[in-house]
């Protein structure tokens, strides 16, 4: 008897909602709308994409314009469905199935667009499931009672009252706003770093400020949309200030130091620096540390605070040209004028050494066992290494000295054997 009753209810619902003339008209409109939207998308999308690629030269703007084309067919169906809904409303009829089809199509559009904006696959799938659930609740008519039920479950925090619906909405909006801010930040940072009118340090500084501004705006927007009074966070912000003054002092100082370094342009990406025994090229500067790549392939993550408190040698601060001095000793029987010419010739044979200022050989002094000579030369690519260019010059010096008979002295010691008092040899 119970199964028969359920069967009769299902048949009555189908006869009242589905097996009617109005329902047939709605399904016909849905089918025709899908067919027309498919035809329009199939024939117009390639032409539109080709026209945009020819007309818009900016890569970022072109990608922004072409992003909705992937859901153009669905958007066209939504437009046609809304037209049919408007006609039905004018005829005093509520088009249940047209509303359902339009809501599901919009949910699919939202999922596709969010998938493009959110790189995290887990989060994008989670948002997709949430959007489908919301769409199904809207189609089934359960969204209103479910919303009322969730709003009735409240949690009081002092003078602020937050409902379960508001908490879920806040988490959803916060995740959505943060991901959108991340996507916008990536586009803007890419645009900033390809700008030729900005220095490397200014590019990093603007990129950091853009990131901070976008993420802060995203969080504030999410909290205000839930109805949270932002002034209630005054006590919390004071507690955070105390935490920064004690436990988070080092982290906070690194962030401030990074901003100061970028603002005064003392150290910027591409500079060759030496700090704390580390010699290398600054590959990138982040909020907390600077990435320094050495010649042996090691990557040092040096905190920004050390860049300010410790002594830093910036080999390319205002000029990339640096001078190297190579000491050389020759025997006293050598002509220092000839040695000077050979040293300068050895430097001229090295490709990395600059011709202006020209290499210069000098007489540095007279040592115990040799004439002390120096070779001074300039290079403009310290990031390519110092030891390799010195080695190449030394090889050239060795070949030229050998060719012209110049000898390099080495310490020699004499051992004398003295007789003892008995006339015996030790």
Tab-separated table of C-alpha atoms in Angstrom:
chain	number	residue	atom	x	y	z
A	1	UNK	CA	0.000	0.000	0.000
A	2	UNK	CA	2.891	2.376	0.784
A	3	UNK	CA	4.683	1.733	-2.546
A	4	UNK	CA	1.493	2.282	-4.476
A	5	UNK	CA	0.974	5.585	-2.682
A	6	UNK	CA	4.516	6.753	-3.613
A	7	UNK	CA	3.966	5.632	-7.183
A	8	UNK	CA	0.750	7.625	-7.406
A	9	UNK	CA	2.459	10.726	-6.021
A	10	UNK	CA	5.285	10.456	-8.573
A	11	UNK	CA	2.817	10.032	-11.444
A	12	UNK	CA	0.767	13.002	-10.230
A	13	UNK	CA	3.897	15.166	-10.023
A	14	UNK	CA	4.967	14.169	-13.529
A	15	UNK	CA	1.524	14.901	-14.923
A	16	UNK	CA	1.391	18.282	-13.215
A	17	UNK	CA	4.937	19.451	-13.953
A	18	UNK	CA	6.424	17.506	-16.836
A	19	UNK	CA	3.721	15.924	-18.990
A	20	UNK	CA	1.996	19.186	-19.824
A	21	UNK	CA	1.765	21.440	-22.846
A	22	UNK	CA	3.668	24.240	-21.121
A	23	UNK	CA	6.456	21.844	-20.103
A	24	UNK	CA	6.687	20.583	-23.671
A	25	UNK	CA	6.999	24.162	-24.916
A	26	UNK	CA	9.748	24.833	-22.367
A	27	UNK	CA	11.718	21.742	-23.346
A	28	UNK	CA	11.337	22.685	-26.979
A	29	UNK	CA	12.715	26.150	-26.212
A	30	UNK	CA	15.615	24.579	-24.348
A	31	UNK	CA	16.441	22.240	-27.235
A	32	UNK	CA	16.166	25.012	-29.837
A	33	UNK	CA	18.269	27.341	-27.657
A	34	UNK	CA	21.005	24.729	-27.303
A	35	UNK	CA	21.024	24.097	-31.057
A	36	UNK	CA	21.143	27.797	-31.949
A	37	UNK	CA	23.860	28.499	-29.350
A	38	UNK	CA	25.939	25.586	-30.664
A	39	UNK	CA	25.661	26.778	-34.275
A	40	UNK	CA	26.531	30.351	-33.305
A	41	UNK	CA	29.526	29.237	-31.273
A	42	UNK	CA	30.757	26.852	-33.972
A	43	UNK	CA	30.780	29.443	-36.751
A	44	UNK	CA	31.446	32.741	-34.968
A	45	UNK	CA	34.078	31.774	-32.361
A	46	UNK	CA	36.969	30.996	-34.812
A	47	UNK	CA	36.386	34.259	-36.686
A	48	UNK	CA	36.197	36.246	-33.456
A	49	UNK	CA	39.391	34.660	-32.092
A	50	UNK	CA	41.260	35.343	-35.338
A	51	UNK	CA	40.073	38.962	-35.368
A	52	UNK	CA	41.164	39.517	-31.746
A	53	UNK	CA	44.599	37.982	-32.383
A	54	UNK	CA	45.087	40.331	-35.341
A	55	UNK	CA	43.719	43.461	-33.682
A	56	UNK	CA	44.906	43.274	-30.072
A	57	UNK	CA	48.698	43.332	-29.743
A	58	UNK	CA	48.863	43.333	-25.946
A	59	UNK	CA	49.224	39.741	-24.785
A	60	UNK	CA	47.572	40.287	-21.387
A	61	UNK	CA	44.597	42.157	-22.851
A	62	UNK	CA	44.227	39.545	-25.574
A	63	UNK	CA	44.128	36.691	-23.052
A	64	UNK	CA	41.536	38.567	-20.944
A	65	UNK	CA	39.279	39.094	-23.979
A	66	UNK	CA	39.633	35.511	-25.236
A	67	UNK	CA	39.014	33.881	-21.846
A	68	UNK	CA	35.163	34.078	-22.037
A	69	UNK	CA	35.140	32.648	-25.576
A	70	UNK	CA	35.525	29.150	-24.126
A	71	UNK	CA	32.083	29.512	-22.553
A	72	UNK	CA	30.571	31.595	-25.354
A	73	UNK	CA	28.189	28.837	-26.440
A	74	UNK	CA	26.835	28.436	-22.918
A	75	UNK	CA	26.477	32.212	-22.488
A	76	UNK	CA	24.551	32.379	-25.766
A	77	UNK	CA	22.192	29.679	-24.468
A	78	UNK	CA	21.696	31.586	-21.217
A	79	UNK	CA	20.803	34.709	-23.217
A	80	UNK	CA	18.269	32.820	-25.334
A	81	UNK	CA	16.810	31.163	-22.227
A	82	UNK	CA	16.397	34.553	-20.536
A	83	UNK	CA	14.563	35.844	-23.627
A	84	UNK	CA	12.157	32.893	-23.440
A	85	UNK	CA	11.745	33.448	-19.697
A	86	UNK	CA	10.867	37.101	-20.310
A	87	UNK	CA	8.245	36.129	-22.897
A	88	UNK	CA	6.766	33.529	-20.529
A	89	UNK	CA	6.537	36.042	-17.682
A	90	UNK	CA	4.722	38.468	-19.978
A	91	UNK	CA	2.224	35.671	-20.684
A	92	UNK	CA	1.669	35.154	-16.916
A	93	UNK	CA	3.408	31.795	-16.831
A	94	UNK	CA	6.251	30.688	-14.557
A	95	UNK	CA	8.791	28.734	-16.711
A	96	UNK	CA	10.168	26.272	-14.164
A	97	UNK	CA	12.344	24.266	-16.553
A	98	UNK	CA	13.737	27.290	-18.361
A	99	UNK	CA	14.835	28.744	-15.019
A	100	UNK	CA	16.441	25.408	-14.112
A	101	UNK	CA	18.301	25.159	-17.419
A	102	UNK	CA	19.487	28.765	-17.154
A	103	UNK	CA	20.739	28.273	-13.570
A	104	UNK	CA	22.618	25.083	-14.457
A	105	UNK	CA	24.187	26.756	-17.499
A	106	UNK	CA	25.318	29.715	-15.366
A	107	UNK	CA	26.768	27.292	-12.817
A	108	UNK	CA	28.762	25.601	-15.564
A	109	UNK	CA	30.018	28.988	-16.824
A	110	UNK	CA	31.094	29.952	-13.302
A	111	UNK	CA	32.925	26.654	-12.847
A	112	UNK	CA	34.801	27.013	-16.146
A	113	UNK	CA	35.879	30.584	-15.410
A	114	UNK	CA	36.939	29.780	-11.848
A	115	UNK	CA	38.926	26.783	-13.095
A	116	UNK	CA	40.888	29.140	-15.345
A	117	UNK	CA	41.517	31.594	-12.505
A	118	UNK	CA	42.372	29.078	-9.766
A	119	UNK	CA	45.591	27.079	-10.381
A	120	UNK	CA	45.031	24.846	-7.345
A	121	UNK	CA	43.203	21.760	-8.669
A	122	UNK	CA	41.881	20.660	-5.272
A	123	UNK	CA	40.440	24.078	-4.488
A	124	UNK	CA	38.978	24.462	-7.977
A	125	UNK	CA	37.239	21.083	-7.676
A	126	UNK	CA	35.955	21.973	-4.223
A	127	UNK	CA	34.479	25.226	-5.562
A	128	UNK	CA	32.983	23.323	-8.502
A	129	UNK	CA	31.200	20.934	-6.129
A	130	UNK	CA	29.930	23.859	-4.039
A	131	UNK	CA	28.605	25.672	-7.120
A	132	UNK	CA	26.815	22.561	-8.385
A	133	UNK	CA	25.216	22.046	-4.953
A	134	UNK	CA	24.020	25.659	-4.900
A	135	UNK	CA	22.619	25.300	-8.417
A	136	UNK	CA	20.777	22.078	-7.510
A	137	UNK	CA	19.342	23.674	-4.384
A	138	UNK	CA	18.166	26.636	-6.459
A	139	UNK	CA	16.602	24.387	-9.104
A	140	UNK	CA	14.868	22.142	-6.565
A	141	UNK	CA	13.532	25.134	-4.624
A	142	UNK	CA	15.356	24.159	-1.429
A	143	UNK	CA	17.749	27.121	-1.385
A	144	UNK	CA	15.375	29.420	0.541
A	145	UNK	CA	14.513	27.015	3.422
A	146	UNK	CA	18.129	25.825	3.621
A	147	UNK	CA	19.357	29.425	3.830
A	148	UNK	CA	16.842	30.227	6.557
A	149	UNK	CA	17.886	27.143	8.524
A	150	UNK	CA	21.597	28.010	8.345
A	151	UNK	CA	20.931	31.631	9.276
A	152	UNK	CA	19.112	30.454	12.386
A	153	UNK	CA	22.264	28.748	13.700
A	154	UNK	CA	24.270	31.648	15.143
A	155	UNK	CA	27.449	32.020	17.179
A	156	UNK	CA	27.954	35.077	19.400
A	157	UNK	CA	31.415	36.627	19.789
A	158	UNK	CA	30.991	39.520	22.186
A	159	UNK	CA	28.715	42.005	20.480
A	160	UNK	CA	29.162	40.344	17.089
A	161	UNK	CA	26.837	37.535	16.039
A	162	UNK	CA	27.828	35.260	13.143
A	163	UNK	CA	25.482	32.701	11.636
A	164	UNK	CA	26.559	29.392	10.163
A	165	UNK	CA	25.380	30.651	6.787
A	166	UNK	CA	27.552	33.742	7.170
A	167	UNK	CA	30.573	31.646	8.173
A	168	UNK	CA	30.200	29.356	5.150
A	169	UNK	CA	29.657	32.364	2.903
A	170	UNK	CA	32.703	34.101	4.379
A	171	UNK	CA	35.007	31.102	3.867
A	172	UNK	CA	33.737	30.664	0.311
A	173	UNK	CA	34.139	34.355	-0.537
A	174	UNK	CA	37.556	34.553	1.133
A	175	UNK	CA	38.850	31.609	-0.891
A	176	UNK	CA	37.299	32.997	-4.069
A	177	UNK	CA	38.602	36.540	-3.523
A	178	UNK	CA	42.096	35.318	-2.646
A	179	UNK	CA	42.276	33.172	-5.769
A	180	UNK	CA	41.008	36.006	-7.952
A	181	UNK	CA	43.534	38.325	-6.318
A	182	UNK	CA	46.262	35.754	-6.993
A	183	UNK	CA	45.276	35.507	-10.665
A	184	UNK	CA	45.159	39.293	-11.082
A	185	UNK	CA	48.469	39.580	-9.233
A	186	UNK	CA	50.159	37.102	-11.593
A	187	UNK	CA	48.944	39.033	-14.628
A	188	UNK	CA	49.998	42.397	-13.230
A	189	UNK	CA	53.384	41.123	-12.010
A	190	UNK	CA	54.072	39.621	-15.434
A	191	UNK	CA	53.171	42.941	-17.013
A	192	UNK	CA	55.367	44.867	-14.557
A	193	UNK	CA	58.403	42.632	-15.063
A	194	UNK	CA	58.204	42.986	-18.847
A	195	UNK	CA	58.123	46.770	-18.618
A	196	UNK	CA	61.360	48.244	-19.944
A	197	UNK	CA	60.777	51.643	-18.340
A	198	UNK	CA	61.203	50.359	-14.777
A	199	UNK	CA	64.430	49.367	-13.068
A	200	UNK	CA	64.683	45.780	-11.697
A	201	UNK	CA	64.434	46.951	-8.076
A	202	UNK	CA	61.407	49.138	-8.843
A	203	UNK	CA	59.748	46.224	-10.650
A	204	UNK	CA	60.129	43.976	-7.583
A	205	UNK	CA	58.953	46.735	-5.222
A	206	UNK	CA	55.828	47.515	-7.264
A	207	UNK	CA	55.066	43.800	-7.603
A	208	UNK	CA	55.271	43.366	-3.811
A	209	UNK	CA	53.027	46.359	-3.168
A	210	UNK	CA	50.513	45.058	-5.719
A	211	UNK	CA	50.446	41.651	-4.015
A	212	UNK	CA	49.982	43.154	-0.548
A	213	UNK	CA	47.251	45.519	-1.750
A	214	UNK	CA	45.297	42.845	-3.657
A	215	UNK	CA	45.392	40.259	-0.866
A	216	UNK	CA	44.463	42.838	1.781
A	217	UNK	CA	41.554	44.093	-0.323
A	218	UNK	CA	40.396	40.502	-0.918
A	219	UNK	CA	40.309	39.710	2.814
A	220	UNK	CA	38.594	42.970	3.731
A	221	UNK	CA	36.004	42.466	0.985
A	222	UNK	CA	35.275	38.933	2.164
A	223	UNK	CA	34.885	40.006	5.812
A	224	UNK	CA	32.723	43.024	5.019
A	225	UNK	CA	30.450	40.978	2.736
A	226	UNK	CA	29.720	38.633	5.646
A	227	UNK	CA	28.768	41.588	7.832
A	228	UNK	CA	31.741	41.534	10.187
A	229	UNK	CA	32.445	44.915	11.748
A	230	UNK	CA	36.059	45.652	10.914
A	231	UNK	CA	36.374	48.048	13.860
A	232	UNK	CA	36.018	45.060	16.181
A	233	UNK	CA	39.495	43.980	15.128
A	234	UNK	CA	41.135	46.938	16.870
A	235	UNK	CA	42.001	44.866	19.954
A	236	UNK	CA	43.156	42.001	17.761
A	237	UNK	CA	45.424	44.300	15.756
A	238	UNK	CA	46.935	45.595	19.010
A	239	UNK	CA	47.673	42.020	20.057
A	240	UNK	CA	49.256	41.359	16.694
A	241	UNK	CA	51.401	44.470	17.176
A	242	UNK	CA	52.657	43.104	20.488
A	243	UNK	CA	53.348	39.756	18.817
A	244	UNK	CA	55.309	41.478	16.094
A	245	UNK	CA	57.322	43.328	18.713
A	246	UNK	CA	58.312	40.073	20.426
A	247	UNK	CA	57.850	36.752	18.665
A	248	UNK	CA	57.625	38.011	15.078
A	249	UNK	CA	60.342	40.641	15.306
A	250	UNK	CA	62.797	38.878	12.995
A	251	UNK	CA	60.206	38.034	10.352
A	252	UNK	CA	58.764	41.511	10.381
A	253	UNK	CA	62.206	43.117	10.209
A	254	UNK	CA	63.046	41.008	7.156
A	255	UNK	CA	59.918	42.245	5.396
A	256	UNK	CA	60.701	45.891	6.203
A	257	UNK	CA	64.350	45.391	5.212
A	258	UNK	CA	63.269	43.962	1.857
A	259	UNK	CA	61.111	47.004	1.139
A	260	UNK	CA	63.923	49.372	2.171
A	261	UNK	CA	66.455	47.590	-0.043
A	262	UNK	CA	64.156	47.877	-3.033
A	263	UNK	CA	63.240	51.475	-2.265
A	264	UNK	CA	66.826	52.790	-1.983
A	265	UNK	CA	68.032	50.565	-4.885
A	266	UNK	CA	71.169	49.610	-2.999
A	267	UNK	CA	70.731	45.965	-3.992
A	268	UNK	CA	68.629	44.851	-6.942
A	269	UNK	CA	68.201	41.703	-9.045
A	270	UNK	CA	71.171	41.219	-11.337
A	271	UNK	CA	73.738	42.781	-8.992
A	272	UNK	CA	76.915	40.913	-8.134
A	273	UNK	CA	77.421	41.097	-4.377
A	274	UNK	CA	79.620	39.700	-1.634
A	275	UNK	CA	78.155	39.293	1.852
A	276	UNK	CA	79.198	37.061	4.720
A	277	UNK	CA	81.727	35.175	2.581
A	278	UNK	CA	79.155	34.535	-0.171
A	279	UNK	CA	80.002	35.863	-3.640
A	280	UNK	CA	77.345	35.609	-6.338
A	281	UNK	CA	74.602	37.220	-8.387
A	282	UNK	CA	71.263	38.336	-6.943
A	283	UNK	CA	68.747	36.325	-8.952
A	284	UNK	CA	65.606	37.531	-7.213
A	285	UNK	CA	64.445	39.408	-4.134
A	286	UNK	CA	61.485	38.205	-2.119
A	287	UNK	CA	59.623	39.588	0.853
A	288	UNK	CA	61.779	37.729	3.392
A	289	UNK	CA	65.069	36.925	1.675
A	290	UNK	CA	67.282	37.499	-1.369
A	291	UNK	CA	68.248	34.623	-3.652
A	292	UNK	CA	71.994	34.717	-4.442
A	293	UNK	CA	73.407	32.259	-7.002
A	294	UNK	CA	77.140	31.495	-6.743
A	295	UNK	CA	79.447	30.328	-9.516
A	296	UNK	CA	79.407	26.734	-8.241
A	297	UNK	CA	75.613	26.565	-8.601
A	298	UNK	CA	74.732	26.972	-4.920
A	299	UNK	CA	71.684	29.114	-4.116
A	300	UNK	CA	71.942	31.074	-0.873
A	301	UNK	CA	68.767	32.414	0.735
A	302	UNK	CA	70.132	35.424	2.601
A	303	UNK	CA	67.653	37.180	4.951
A	304	UNK	CA	67.007	40.791	4.023
A	305	UNK	CA	67.929	41.960	7.523
A	306	UNK	CA	71.513	40.750	7.014
A	307	UNK	CA	71.731	42.860	3.873
A	308	UNK	CA	71.166	45.972	5.997
A	309	UNK	CA	72.965	45.154	9.255
A	310	UNK	CA	76.057	43.480	7.731
A	311	UNK	CA	78.694	44.851	5.393
A	312	UNK	CA	77.791	44.167	1.753
A	313	UNK	CA	80.137	44.611	-1.205
A	314	UNK	CA	78.111	45.429	-4.310
A	315	UNK	CA	80.466	44.946	-7.235
A	316	UNK	CA	77.943	46.426	-9.690
A	317	UNK	CA	76.196	49.108	-7.623
A	318	UNK	CA	76.707	52.118	-9.897
A	319	UNK	CA	79.005	50.647	-12.547
A	320	UNK	CA	79.403	47.076	-13.741
A	321	UNK	CA	83.089	47.611	-14.537
A	322	UNK	CA	85.432	46.284	-11.850
A	323	UNK	CA	89.230	46.186	-11.652
A	324	UNK	CA	91.226	43.081	-10.806
A	325	UNK	CA	94.895	43.036	-9.782
A	326	UNK	CA	97.025	39.986	-10.536
A	327	UNK	CA	100.444	39.798	-8.768
A	328	UNK	CA	103.307	38.188	-10.713
A	329	UNK	CA	106.938	37.651	-9.631
A	330	UNK	CA	109.904	37.344	-12.054
A	331	UNK	CA	113.598	36.671	-11.568
A	332	UNK	CA	116.016	39.542	-11.027
A	333	UNK	CA	117.736	38.812	-14.327
A	334	UNK	CA	114.563	39.740	-16.250
A	335	UNK	CA	113.938	43.086	-17.921
A	336	UNK	CA	110.949	44.679	-16.060
A	337	UNK	CA	110.096	46.761	-19.152
A	338	UNK	CA	109.776	43.592	-21.252
A	339	UNK	CA	107.802	41.881	-18.481
A	340	UNK	CA	105.410	44.845	-18.360
A	341	UNK	CA	104.771	44.596	-22.117
A	342	UNK	CA	104.235	40.824	-21.917
A	343	UNK	CA	101.738	41.182	-19.059
A	344	UNK	CA	99.697	43.703	-21.037
A	345	UNK	CA	99.843	41.447	-24.110
A	346	UNK	CA	98.585	38.498	-22.040
A	347	UNK	CA	95.638	40.579	-20.862
A	348	UNK	CA	94.874	41.757	-24.414
A	349	UNK	CA	94.556	38.114	-25.519
A	350	UNK	CA	91.720	37.534	-23.043
A	351	UNK	CA	88.263	38.195	-24.521
A	352	UNK	CA	86.517	39.228	-21.293
A	353	UNK	CA	89.030	41.952	-20.409
A	354	UNK	CA	88.017	45.466	-21.454
A	355	UNK	CA	90.158	47.494	-23.818
A	356	UNK	CA	89.067	50.746	-22.178
A	357	UNK	CA	90.422	51.255	-19.570
A	358	UNK	CA	93.372	49.398	-21.060
A	359	UNK	CA	95.228	46.700	-19.086
A	360	UNK	CA	98.277	48.061	-17.312
A	361	UNK	CA	101.390	46.330	-16.059
A	362	UNK	CA	103.146	47.877	-13.064
A	363	UNK	CA	106.293	47.428	-11.023
A	364	UNK	CA	105.087	46.899	-7.479
A	365	UNK	CA	108.415	46.472	-5.675
A	366	UNK	CA	111.588	44.456	-5.166
A	367	UNK	CA	111.114	41.315	-3.136
A	368	UNK	CA	113.589	39.004	-1.405
A	369	UNK	CA	113.874	36.635	-4.343
A	370	UNK	CA	111.978	38.270	-7.218
A	371	UNK	CA	110.819	41.459	-8.878
A	372	UNK	CA	107.197	42.068	-7.831
A	373	UNK	CA	105.024	42.983	-10.827
A	374	UNK	CA	101.260	43.602	-11.042
A	375	UNK	CA	98.787	43.352	-13.886
A	376	UNK	CA	95.701	45.570	-13.524
A	377	UNK	CA	92.759	44.977	-15.850
A	378	UNK	CA	89.017	45.659	-15.995
A	379	UNK	CA	86.018	43.427	-16.694
A	380	UNK	CA	82.317	44.216	-16.982
A	381	UNK	CA	80.788	40.787	-16.262
A	382	UNK	CA	81.662	39.903	-12.691
A	383	UNK	CA	78.577	37.683	-12.569
A	384	UNK	CA	80.367	35.327	-15.002
A	385	UNK	CA	83.081	34.698	-12.410
A	386	UNK	CA	86.450	36.076	-11.345
A	387	UNK	CA	88.560	32.954	-10.938
A	388	UNK	CA	88.057	31.809	-14.540
A	389	UNK	CA	89.220	35.083	-16.077
A	390	UNK	CA	92.275	35.174	-13.756
A	391	UNK	CA	93.094	31.599	-14.751
A	392	UNK	CA	92.929	32.451	-18.447
A	393	UNK	CA	95.260	35.435	-17.981
A	394	UNK	CA	97.736	33.333	-15.989
A	395	UNK	CA	97.836	30.722	-18.759
A	396	UNK	CA	98.586	33.471	-21.276
A	397	UNK	CA	101.343	34.863	-19.033
A	398	UNK	CA	102.894	31.427	-18.643
A	399	UNK	CA	102.963	30.867	-22.417
A	400	UNK	CA	104.466	34.293	-23.119
A	401	UNK	CA	107.089	33.984	-20.363
A	402	UNK	CA	108.108	30.566	-21.664
A	403	UNK	CA	108.315	31.903	-25.204
A	404	UNK	CA	110.554	34.851	-24.243
A	405	UNK	CA	112.659	33.087	-21.630
A	406	UNK	CA	111.273	34.893	-18.582
A	407	UNK	CA	111.696	32.777	-15.457
A	408	UNK	CA	109.596	32.799	-12.333
A	409	UNK	CA	111.803	32.322	-9.233
A	410	UNK	CA	110.976	30.035	-6.371
A	411	UNK	CA	112.438	29.927	-2.850
A	412	UNK	CA	115.704	27.978	-2.553
A	413	UNK	CA	117.317	26.838	0.696
A	414	UNK	CA	120.887	25.791	1.513
A	415	UNK	CA	121.772	23.170	4.115
A	416	UNK	CA	125.242	23.511	5.686
A	417	UNK	CA	126.873	20.701	7.627
A	418	UNK	CA	129.120	22.065	10.467
A	419	UNK	CA	131.776	20.142	12.454
A	420	UNK	CA	131.236	19.674	16.179
A	421	UNK	CA	133.854	20.346	18.874
A	422	UNK	CA	135.403	16.871	18.485
A	423	UNK	CA	135.968	17.482	14.788
A	424	UNK	CA	133.262	15.012	13.839
A	425	UNK	CA	130.652	15.756	11.275
A	426	UNK	CA	127.064	15.816	12.379
